[in-house]
CSV table of C-alpha atoms and ligand atoms in Angstrom, one decimal:
chain,number,residue,atom,x,y,z
A,567,UNK,CA,0.0,0.0,0.0
A,568,UNK,CA,1.5,3.4,-1.0
A,569,UNK,CA,2.2,5.9,1.8
A,570,UNK,CA,-0.2,8.7,2.7
A,571,UNK,CA,-0.4,11.6,0.3
A,572,UNK,CA,-1.4,15.2,1.3
A,573,UNK,CA,-4.3,16.5,-0.7
A,574,UNK,CA,-2.3,19.5,-1.7
A,575,UNK,CA,0.2,17.2,-3.4
A,576,UNK,CA,-2.2,15.2,-5.4
A,577,UNK,CA,-1.2,16.9,-8.7
A,578,UNK,CA,2.0,15.0,-8.6
A,579,UNK,CA,0.1,11.7,-8.6
A,580,UNK,CA,-2.2,12.0,-11.6
A,581,UNK,CA,-2.7,8.4,-13.1
A,582,UNK,CA,-1.4,6.8,-9.9
A,583,UNK,CA,-3.1,5.1,-7.0
A,584,UNK,CA,-2.8,7.0,-3.7
A,585,UNK,CA,-3.8,6.7,0.0
A,586,UNK,CA,-5.4,9.8,1.5
A,587,UNK,CA,-6.5,10.3,5.1
A,588,UNK,CA,-9.0,12.9,6.3
A,589,UNK,CA,-12.6,13.7,7.1
A,590,UNK,CA,-15.7,13.3,5.0
A,591,UNK,CA,-16.3,17.0,4.3
A,592,UNK,CA,-19.4,16.4,2.2
A,593,UNK,CA,-21.3,13.4,0.8
A,594,UNK,CA,-23.9,13.4,-2.0
A,595,UNK,CA,-25.6,10.9,-4.0
A,596,UNK,CA,-26.0,12.0,-7.7
A,597,UNK,CA,-27.3,9.7,-10.4
A,598,UNK,CA,-26.7,6.6,-8.4
A,599,UNK,CA,-23.1,7.5,-7.7
A,600,UNK,CA,-21.7,8.8,-4.4
A,601,UNK,CA,-19.7,12.0,-4.6
A,602,UNK,CA,-17.7,12.9,-1.5
A,603,UNK,CA,-15.4,15.7,-0.6
A,604,UNK,CA,-12.5,14.6,1.7
A,605,UNK,CA,-10.6,17.2,3.7
A,606,UNK,CA,-7.2,16.9,5.3
A,607,UNK,CA,-4.8,19.6,6.8
A,608,UNK,CA,-3.9,20.7,3.4
A,609,UNK,CA,-7.1,20.9,1.3
A,610,UNK,CA,-10.2,19.3,0.0
A,611,UNK,CA,-10.5,16.7,-2.8
A,612,UNK,CA,-13.5,15.3,-4.7
A,613,UNK,CA,-13.9,11.5,-4.4
A,614,UNK,CA,-16.0,9.6,-6.9
A,615,UNK,CA,-17.5,6.5,-5.4
A,616,UNK,CA,-19.1,4.4,-8.2
A,617,UNK,CA,-19.1,1.2,-6.1
A,618,UNK,CA,-21.1,3.0,-3.4
A,619,UNK,CA,-18.6,2.1,-0.7
A,620,UNK,CA,-19.4,5.3,1.2
A,621,UNK,CA,-23.2,5.0,1.4
A,622,UNK,CA,-23.3,4.4,5.1
A,623,UNK,CA,-20.7,7.0,6.0
A,624,UNK,CA,-21.6,10.4,7.4
A,625,UNK,CA,-20.2,13.9,7.4
A,626,UNK,CA,-17.0,14.2,9.5
A,627,UNK,CA,-16.3,10.5,9.6
A,628,UNK,CA,-12.6,10.1,9.7
A,629,UNK,CA,-11.4,7.8,6.8
A,630,UNK,CA,-8.5,6.4,5.0
A,631,UNK,CA,-9.3,6.1,1.3
A,632,UNK,CA,-7.4,4.7,-1.7
A,633,UNK,CA,-8.0,5.2,-5.3
A,634,UNK,CA,-6.7,6.5,-8.6
A,635,UNK,CA,-6.0,10.3,-9.1
A,636,UNK,CA,-7.6,11.6,-12.3
A,637,UNK,CA,-7.5,15.0,-13.9
A,638,UNK,CA,-11.1,16.2,-14.2
A,639,UNK,CA,-11.9,19.7,-15.2
A,640,UNK,CA,-15.4,19.7,-13.6
A,641,UNK,CA,-14.1,18.7,-10.2
A,642,UNK,CA,-13.2,21.4,-7.7
A,643,UNK,CA,-9.5,22.0,-8.1
A,644,UNK,CA,-9.4,20.1,-11.4
A,645,UNK,CA,-8.6,16.8,-9.9
A,646,UNK,CA,-10.5,13.8,-8.3
A,647,UNK,CA,-9.9,10.4,-6.8
A,648,UNK,CA,-11.8,7.3,-8.2
A,649,UNK,CA,-12.5,5.4,-5.0
A,650,UNK,CA,-11.2,1.8,-4.7
A,651,UNK,CA,-11.3,1.2,-1.0
A,652,UNK,CA,-12.2,2.9,2.3
A,653,UNK,CA,-11.4,2.3,6.0
A,654,UNK,CA,-13.2,4.0,8.9
A,655,UNK,CA,-10.7,5.5,11.3
A,656,UNK,CA,-13.1,7.6,13.4
A,657,UNK,CA,-16.8,7.3,14.1
A,658,UNK,CA,-19.2,10.3,14.6
A,659,UNK,CA,-22.0,10.6,17.2
A,660,UNK,CA,-24.6,13.2,16.3
A,661,UNK,CA,-28.3,13.2,15.5
A,662,UNK,CA,-29.5,13.5,11.9
A,663,UNK,CA,-27.4,16.6,10.8
A,664,UNK,CA,-24.3,18.4,11.8
A,665,UNK,CA,-25.4,21.6,13.6
A,666,UNK,CA,-23.5,23.7,11.0
A,667,UNK,CA,-22.9,22.9,7.3
A,668,UNK,CA,-19.2,23.4,7.5
A,669,UNK,CA,-18.5,22.3,3.9
A,670,UNK,CA,-20.2,25.5,2.7
A,671,UNK,CA,-18.0,28.6,3.1
A,672,UNK,CA,-21.1,30.6,2.2
A,673,UNK,CA,-23.3,29.3,4.9
A,674,UNK,CA,-20.5,29.5,7.5
A,675,UNK,CA,-19.7,33.1,6.6
A,676,UNK,CA,-23.4,33.9,7.0
A,677,UNK,CA,-23.6,32.5,10.5
A,678,UNK,CA,-24.2,34.9,13.4
A,679,UNK,CA,-21.0,35.4,15.4
A,680,UNK,CA,-22.8,33.8,18.3
A,681,UNK,CA,-23.4,30.6,16.4
A,682,UNK,CA,-19.9,30.6,14.9
A,683,UNK,CA,-18.5,30.7,18.4
A,684,UNK,CA,-21.0,28.3,20.0
A,685,UNK,CA,-20.0,25.5,17.5
A,686,UNK,CA,-16.4,26.6,17.4
A,687,UNK,CA,-15.0,23.1,17.6
A,688,UNK,CA,-16.8,22.4,14.3
A,689,UNK,CA,-16.8,25.8,12.6
A,690,UNK,CA,-13.0,26.0,12.9
A,691,UNK,CA,-12.9,23.0,10.6
A,692,UNK,CA,-14.4,25.0,7.8
A,693,UNK,CA,-11.5,25.8,5.4
A,694,UNK,CA,-12.3,29.5,5.3
A,695,UNK,CA,-12.4,29.8,9.1
A,696,UNK,CA,-9.3,27.7,9.4
A,697,UNK,CA,-7.5,30.0,6.9
A,698,UNK,CA,-7.6,32.9,9.5
A,699,UNK,CA,-5.4,30.9,11.8
A,700,UNK,CA,-3.0,30.0,9.0
A,701,UNK,CA,-2.5,33.7,8.5
A,702,UNK,CA,-2.0,34.2,12.2
A,703,UNK,CA,0.6,31.4,12.1
A,704,UNK,CA,2.5,33.2,9.3
A,705,UNK,CA,2.3,36.5,11.2
A,706,UNK,CA,3.8,35.0,14.3
A,707,UNK,CA,6.5,33.1,12.4
A,708,UNK,CA,7.4,36.2,10.4
A,709,UNK,CA,7.6,38.3,13.6
A,710,UNK,CA,10.0,35.8,15.1
A,711,UNK,CA,12.1,35.4,12.0
A,712,UNK,CA,12.6,39.1,11.4
A,713,UNK,CA,13.6,39.8,15.0
A,714,UNK,CA,15.8,36.8,15.4
A,715,UNK,CA,17.7,38.0,12.3
A,716,UNK,CA,18.3,41.3,14.1
A,717,UNK,CA,19.8,39.4,17.1
A,718,UNK,CA,16.7,39.6,19.4
A,719,UNK,CA,16.2,36.9,22.0
A,720,UNK,CA,12.8,35.4,22.5
A,721,UNK,CA,11.7,35.5,26.2
A,722,UNK,CA,8.9,33.9,28.1
A,723,UNK,CA,7.7,35.8,31.2
A,724,UNK,CA,5.2,35.1,33.9
A,725,UNK,CA,1.6,35.9,33.4
A,726,UNK,CA,1.0,35.9,37.2
A,727,UNK,CA,2.1,39.2,38.5
A,728,UNK,CA,2.0,41.4,41.6
A,729,UNK,CA,1.2,44.8,40.1
A,730,UNK,CA,-0.3,46.6,37.2
A,731,UNK,CA,1.9,48.0,34.3
A,732,UNK,CA,-0.5,49.9,32.1
A,733,UNK,CA,-2.2,52.1,34.6
A,734,UNK,CA,-5.7,52.5,33.1
A,735,UNK,CA,-6.5,49.0,31.9
A,736,UNK,CA,-8.2,46.8,34.4
A,737,UNK,CA,-6.7,43.7,36.0
A,738,UNK,CA,-8.1,40.3,36.7
A,739,UNK,CA,-7.4,39.5,40.4
A,740,UNK,CA,-6.4,36.0,41.4
A,741,UNK,CA,-5.9,34.3,44.7
A,742,UNK,CA,-2.3,33.3,44.9
A,743,UNK,CA,-2.0,31.0,47.9
A,744,UNK,CA,-3.9,33.6,50.0
A,745,UNK,CA,-2.0,36.6,48.5
A,746,UNK,CA,-3.5,39.1,46.0
A,747,UNK,CA,-2.1,38.6,42.5
A,748,UNK,CA,-3.1,39.5,39.0
A,749,UNK,CA,-3.1,38.2,35.5
A,750,UNK,CA,-0.5,40.2,33.5
A,751,UNK,CA,-2.0,42.9,31.2
A,752,UNK,CA,1.4,43.2,29.4
A,753,UNK,CA,4.9,41.8,29.8
A,754,UNK,CA,6.0,45.4,29.9
A,755,UNK,CA,8.2,45.4,33.1
A,756,UNK,CA,9.7,42.1,32.4
A,757,UNK,CA,10.6,42.9,28.8
A,758,UNK,CA,12.3,46.1,30.0
A,759,UNK,CA,14.2,44.2,32.8
A,760,UNK,CA,15.3,41.8,30.1
A,761,UNK,CA,16.8,44.6,28.0
A,762,UNK,CA,19.3,44.7,30.9
A,763,UNK,CA,20.2,41.1,30.1
A,764,UNK,CA,19.9,40.6,26.3
A,765,UNK,CA,19.6,44.2,25.0
A,766,UNK,CA,17.0,43.0,22.4
A,767,UNK,CA,14.1,40.9,23.4
A,768,UNK,CA,10.7,39.8,22.1
A,769,UNK,CA,7.8,37.8,23.5
A,770,UNK,CA,4.7,36.1,22.0
A,771,UNK,CA,2.2,35.6,24.8
A,772,UNK,CA,-1.3,36.0,26.0
A,773,UNK,CA,-2.1,39.0,28.1
A,774,UNK,CA,-5.3,39.8,30.1
A,775,UNK,CA,-7.5,42.8,30.3
A,776,UNK,CA,-10.4,42.9,32.6
A,777,UNK,CA,-12.1,45.7,30.7
A,778,UNK,CA,-15.8,45.4,30.5
A,779,UNK,CA,-15.7,46.5,26.8
A,780,UNK,CA,-18.1,44.7,24.5
A,781,UNK,CA,-16.8,45.9,21.1
A,782,UNK,CA,-15.7,44.3,17.8
A,783,UNK,CA,-12.0,45.3,18.7
A,784,UNK,CA,-11.6,44.2,22.3
A,785,UNK,CA,-10.8,40.8,23.8
A,786,UNK,CA,-10.2,40.1,27.5
A,787,UNK,CA,-7.3,37.8,26.5
A,788,UNK,CA,-5.3,38.6,23.5
A,789,UNK,CA,-2.0,37.6,21.9
A,790,UNK,CA,0.6,40.3,22.4
A,791,UNK,CA,3.6,40.5,20.1
A,792,UNK,CA,6.0,42.4,22.3
A,793,UNK,CA,9.3,44.0,21.3
A,794,UNK,CA,11.9,45.8,23.5
A,795,UNK,CA,15.3,47.1,22.3
A,796,UNK,CA,18.2,48.8,24.1
A,797,UNK,CA,20.7,51.5,22.9
A,798,UNK,CA,18.2,53.4,20.8
A,799,UNK,CA,18.9,57.0,19.9
A,800,UNK,CA,15.2,58.0,19.9
A,801,UNK,CA,11.7,57.4,18.9
A,802,UNK,CA,12.7,57.2,15.2
A,803,UNK,CA,14.6,53.9,15.8
A,804,UNK,CA,11.4,52.3,17.0
A,805,UNK,CA,9.3,53.6,14.1
A,806,UNK,CA,11.9,52.3,11.7
A,807,UNK,CA,12.0,48.9,13.5
A,808,UNK,CA,8.3,48.5,13.3
A,809,UNK,CA,8.2,49.5,9.7
A,810,UNK,CA,10.7,46.9,8.7
A,811,UNK,CA,9.0,44.3,10.8
A,812,UNK,CA,5.6,44.9,9.3
A,813,UNK,CA,7.0,45.0,5.8
A,814,UNK,CA,8.5,41.5,6.5
A,815,UNK,CA,5.3,40.2,8.0
A,816,UNK,CA,3.2,41.5,5.1
A,817,UNK,CA,5.6,40.0,2.6
A,818,UNK,CA,5.5,36.6,4.2
A,819,UNK,CA,1.7,36.6,4.4
A,820,UNK,CA,1.6,37.5,0.7
A,821,UNK,CA,4.0,34.7,-0.2
A,822,UNK,CA,2.7,32.0,2.1
A,823,UNK,CA,-1.0,32.7,2.3
A,824,UNK,CA,-2.1,33.3,-1.3
A,825,UNK,CA,-5.0,30.8,-1.0
A,826,UNK,CA,-6.1,32.1,2.4
A,827,UNK,CA,-6.1,35.8,1.2
A,828,UNK,CA,-8.2,34.8,-1.9
A,829,UNK,CA,-10.8,33.3,0.4
A,830,UNK,CA,-11.2,36.7,2.0
A,831,UNK,CA,-10.6,38.7,-1.1
A,832,UNK,CA,-7.9,40.5,1.0
A,833,UNK,CA,-5.1,42.7,-0.2
A,834,UNK,CA,-2.0,43.0,2.0
A,835,UNK,CA,-0.4,46.4,1.9
A,836,UNK,CA,3.0,46.7,0.2
A,837,UNK,CA,4.7,49.3,2.4
A,838,UNK,CA,7.8,51.4,1.8
A,839,UNK,CA,7.4,54.2,4.4
A,840,UNK,CA,4.6,54.7,6.9
A,841,UNK,CA,3.6,58.3,7.2
A,842,UNK,CA,4.3,59.8,10.7
A,843,UNK,CA,2.1,62.5,12.2
A,844,UNK,CA,2.1,63.9,15.7
A,845,UNK,CA,-1.2,63.7,17.7
A,846,UNK,CA,-1.3,67.5,17.5
A,847,UNK,CA,-1.1,67.4,13.7
A,848,UNK,CA,-3.7,64.6,13.6
A,849,UNK,CA,-6.2,66.5,15.8
A,850,UNK,CA,-5.5,69.6,13.6
A,851,UNK,CA,-6.3,67.7,10.5
A,852,UNK,CA,-9.5,66.2,12.0
A,853,UNK,CA,-10.7,69.6,12.9
A,854,UNK,CA,-9.8,71.3,9.6
A,855,UNK,CA,-10.9,68.5,7.2
A,856,UNK,CA,-13.8,66.9,9.1
A,857,UNK,CA,-14.9,69.5,11.5
A,858,UNK,CA,-14.3,67.1,14.4
A,859,UNK,CA,-14.2,68.9,17.7
A,860,UNK,CA,-11.0,68.3,19.7
A,861,UNK,CA,-11.4,67.0,23.2
A,862,UNK,CA,-7.8,66.7,24.5
A,863,UNK,CA,-5.0,65.3,22.4
A,864,UNK,CA,-6.5,61.9,21.8
A,865,UNK,CA,-8.1,59.7,19.2
A,866,UNK,CA,-11.4,58.0,19.5
A,867,UNK,CA,-12.7,55.2,17.2
A,868,UNK,CA,-14.2,57.7,14.7
A,869,UNK,CA,-10.9,59.7,14.8
A,870,UNK,CA,-8.9,56.6,13.9
A,871,UNK,CA,-11.2,55.9,11.0
A,872,UNK,CA,-11.1,59.5,9.7
A,873,UNK,CA,-7.3,59.9,9.9
A,874,UNK,CA,-7.0,56.6,8.0
A,875,UNK,CA,-9.2,58.0,5.2
A,876,UNK,CA,-7.2,61.2,5.1
A,877,UNK,CA,-3.8,59.4,5.0
A,878,UNK,CA,-5.0,56.9,2.4
A,879,UNK,CA,-6.1,59.8,0.1
A,880,UNK,CA,-3.2,62.0,0.8
A,881,UNK,CA,-0.3,59.5,0.8
A,882,UNK,CA,-1.9,56.2,-0.5
A,883,UNK,CA,-1.0,54.5,2.8
A,884,UNK,CA,-3.2,52.3,4.9
A,885,UNK,CA,-1.0,52.7,7.9
A,886,UNK,CA,-0.1,55.8,9.9
A,887,UNK,CA,2.1,56.4,13.0
A,888,UNK,CA,0.7,58.9,15.4
A,889,UNK,CA,3.4,60.2,17.8
A,890,UNK,CA,4.0,62.4,20.8
A,891,UNK,CA,0.9,61.8,22.9
A,892,UNK,CA,0.4,63.8,26.0
A,893,UNK,CA,2.6,62.4,28.8
A,894,UNK,CA,-0.4,62.3,31.2
A,895,UNK,CA,-2.2,59.9,28.8
A,896,UNK,CA,0.6,57.4,28.8
A,897,UNK,CA,1.9,55.0,31.5
A,898,UNK,CA,4.5,56.2,34.0
A,899,UNK,CA,7.4,54.5,32.3
A,900,UNK,CA,7.0,56.7,29.2
A,901,UNK,CA,9.9,59.0,28.3
A,902,UNK,CA,8.9,62.7,28.3
A,903,UNK,CA,9.6,64.7,25.1
A,904,UNK,CA,12.7,66.7,25.8
A,905,UNK,CA,11.4,69.6,23.7
A,906,UNK,CA,8.0,69.7,25.4
A,907,UNK,CA,7.6,68.1,28.8
A,908,UNK,CA,3.8,67.9,28.4
A,909,UNK,CA,4.3,65.5,25.6
A,910,UNK,CA,5.9,62.0,25.4
A,911,UNK,CA,8.1,60.0,23.1
A,912,UNK,CA,5.3,57.6,22.4
A,913,UNK,CA,3.4,56.4,19.4
A,914,UNK,CA,0.4,54.4,18.2
A,915,UNK,CA,0.2,52.7,14.8
A,916,UNK,CA,-3.2,52.8,13.1
A,917,UNK,CA,-3.9,50.2,10.3
A,918,UNK,CA,-7.1,50.5,8.3
A,919,UNK,CA,-8.8,52.6,11.0
A,920,UNK,CA,-7.7,50.5,14.0
A,921,UNK,CA,-4.9,50.9,16.6
A,922,UNK,CA,-2.8,47.8,16.2
A,923,UNK,CA,0.3,49.0,18.2
A,924,UNK,CA,1.3,51.1,21.1
A,925,UNK,CA,5.0,51.9,21.9
A,926,UNK,CA,7.5,54.4,22.9
A,927,UNK,CA,10.8,55.2,24.5
A,928,UNK,CA,11.0,54.4,28.2
A,929,UNK,CA,12.6,56.2,31.1
A,930,UNK,CA,15.9,54.4,31.8
A,931,UNK,CA,17.2,56.5,34.7
A,932,UNK,CA,16.3,55.2,38.1
A,933,UNK,CA,15.8,58.6,39.8
A,934,UNK,CA,13.7,60.0,37.0
A,935,UNK,CA,11.5,56.8,37.1
A,936,UNK,CA,10.9,57.0,40.8
A,937,UNK,CA,10.0,60.7,40.4
A,938,UNK,CA,7.5,59.9,37.7
A,939,UNK,CA,5.9,57.1,39.7
A,940,UNK,CA,5.5,59.4,42.7
A,941,UNK,CA,4.1,62.2,40.5
A,942,UNK,CA,1.3,59.9,39.6
A,943,UNK,CA,0.5,59.2,43.2
A,944,UNK,CA,1.8,55.7,43.0
A,945,UNK,CA,4.1,54.1,45.6
A,946,UNK,CA,7.6,53.1,44.3
A,947,UNK,CA,7.7,50.3,46.8
A,948,UNK,CA,5.0,48.5,44.8
A,949,UNK,CA,7.4,48.4,41.9
A,950,UNK,CA,10.6,47.5,43.7
A,951,UNK,CA,11.6,44.5,41.6
A,952,UNK,CA,11.1,46.5,38.4
A,953,UNK,CA,13.0,49.5,39.9
A,954,UNK,CA,15.9,47.3,41.0
A,955,UNK,CA,16.8,46.8,37.3
A,956,UNK,CA,17.2,50.5,36.9
A,957,UNK,CA,19.4,50.8,40.0
A,958,UNK,CA,21.9,48.5,38.3
A,959,UNK,CA,22.2,50.4,35.0
A,960,UNK,CA,19.9,50.4,32.0
A,961,UNK,CA,20.6,51.8,28.5
A,962,UNK,CA,18.2,54.1,26.7
A,963,UNK,CA,15.6,51.8,25.4
A,964,UNK,CA,12.1,51.4,24.0
A,965,UNK,CA,9.7,49.1,22.4
A,966,UNK,CA,6.2,48.3,21.4
A,967,UNK,CA,3.4,45.7,21.3
A,968,UNK,CA,1.3,44.6,18.4
A,969,UNK,CA,-2.1,43.0,19.1
A,970,UNK,CA,-2.0,39.9,17.0
A,971,UNK,CA,-5.7,39.4,16.6
A,972,UNK,CA,-6.2,43.0,15.6
A,973,UNK,CA,-3.5,42.8,13.0
A,974,UNK,CA,-4.9,39.6,11.5
A,975,UNK,CA,-8.5,40.9,11.5
A,976,UNK,CA,-7.3,44.0,9.6
A,977,UNK,CA,-5.3,42.0,7.1
A,978,UNK,CA,-8.3,39.9,6.3
A,979,UNK,CA,-10.9,42.7,6.8
A,980,UNK,CA,-12.8,40.6,9.4
A,981,UNK,CA,-15.7,42.5,11.0
A,982,UNK,CA,-14.9,41.3,14.5
A,983,UNK,CA,-11.7,40.6,16.4
A,984,UNK,CA,-13.2,37.4,17.9
A,985,UNK,CA,-13.0,35.8,14.5
A,986,UNK,CA,-9.2,35.9,14.8
A,987,UNK,CA,-9.1,34.2,18.2
A,988,UNK,CA,-9.5,30.4,18.3
A,989,UNK,CA,-11.5,30.4,21.5
A,990,UNK,CA,-12.0,34.0,22.3
A,991,UNK,CA,-12.4,35.2,25.9
A,992,UNK,CA,-14.8,38.1,26.3
A,993,UNK,CA,-17.4,39.0,28.9
A,994,UNK,CA,-19.8,36.4,27.5
A,995,UNK,CA,-17.5,33.6,26.4
A,996,UNK,CA,-15.5,31.4,28.7
A,997,UNK,CA,-16.3,28.2,26.8
A,998,UNK,CA,-15.3,26.6,24.5
B,656,LIG,P1,-1.5,48.8,24.9
B,656,LIG,O1,-2.3,48.7,26.2
B,656,LIG,O2,-1.9,49.9,24.1
B,656,LIG,O3,0.0,48.9,25.2
B,656,LIG,O4,-1.7,47.5,24.1
B,656,LIG,C1,-0.8,47.3,22.9
B,656,LIG,C2,-1.7,46.7,21.8
B,656,LIG,O5,-2.4,45.6,22.2
B,656,LIG,C3,-3.6,45.5,21.5
B,656,LIG,N1,-4.7,45.5,22.5
B,656,LIG,C4,-5.8,44.7,22.5
B,656,LIG,N2,-6.2,43.8,21.6
B,656,LIG,C5,-7.3,43.2,21.8
B,656,LIG,N3,-8.1,43.4,22.9
B,656,LIG,C6,-7.8,44.3,23.8
B,656,LIG,N4,-8.5,44.5,24.9
B,656,LIG,C7,-6.6,45.0,23.6
B,656,LIG,N5,-5.9,46.0,24.3
B,656,LIG,C8,-4.8,46.3,23.6
B,656,LIG,C9,-3.7,46.7,20.6
B,656,LIG,C10,-2.7,47.7,21.3
B,656,LIG,O6,-2.2,48.6,20.3
B,656,LIG,N6,2.9,47.8,27.3
B,656,LIG,C11,2.2,48.5,26.2
B,656,LIG,C12,3.0,48.3,24.9
B,656,LIG,C13,4.4,48.9,24.8
B,656,LIG,O7,4.5,50.1,25.0
B,656,LIG,O8,5.3,48.2,24.5
B,656,LIG,C14,0.8,48.1,26.0
B,656,LIG,O9,0.4,47.1,26.5
B,656,LIG,O10,-3.2,46.3,19.3
């Protein structure tokens, strides 16, 4: 018996007999012949069953089939297998029908989000839904690859922490052997501490936000792609680093996910430079061009959308860096702008109307950091382990974090961030 062949490789076996393993994706009886679609990790193939060997099989039965590969223009993908034999590898246990017709991209894409998530274990098997996570996989691989080439070290830091890092964002409290602890909202302090060790570090890890948001852009657990780099000369180094990184990620997605992008009719930006505007310039543009009233130097959801439209028309870019936010709106570790102490050396990156990154230069001087913590009415003793790293010498440094689900949902134009999370955690979903 020949070895198992992946469905994506069947073109190399035309005229030959092969063994394929997978799931019965669809089964139909047409003109006295069974037509099946079989799905494996790599694709879906039509199987023609003239001997009616599949008559008693059901959708999602796991099977091993063997048969001859034939070129057939009318078959999906231009190829089919003439069935010679079948072995059942996995039984199914459900009433008359699957709860969702996962073989049909159309019917799955029309499902309400609630249904898509309720039957997640099944809907993820739909090739179009599965494609989202292939793109996420490429994004994370490309993130790692680019940074490793620049001599970054990947780190893994604890998600059980003693204090907040991001000020405003809410924390999940946990009982840690009778002590109060929290789920980390960011690896912020640890990635900075690790700059004192490796100079250049990154982390791919879940972080937790207890915000009660119920929006298409917020999760309570999301995958944070964190970067931190020492010996920078200013904010520009960070903007350049993220530009190069995204350029690489987009290139990899274009190269490796052609099929997946087609399923979503998605175009990945081909970036050279990303326009840079200060938040002051942005609010000025919003007032002048769109008559939007300015309430502090900040951007709301509508502002992010409007500035994206403006930048797209003006510079043909779908991304824009917004820099120099007011110091008071940023966490205590943010470096003040030397030319205006009200502002900070910080930035956000907006992609297709959504903030996908926050970052900035950090305070690296121990005394200055203690001062800033106190200015905010916080107690430096609560941050002692973090502050210790600064007592022992830290270089000028900075970094940023990309929300992975936000990036993927914008690449594929998904209407809701939950679609880019396998088993999303939000106020209403703890299961599956
Ligand atoms: P911030 O809190 O802005 O910054 O988060 C960084 C990026 O994470 C994503 N993000 C989210 N994604 C989904 N659901 C959420 N609730 C959510 N909150 C944030 C966004 C955002 O841009 N320590 C800093 C980063 C740094 O300066 O290095 C931080 O966590 O894409």
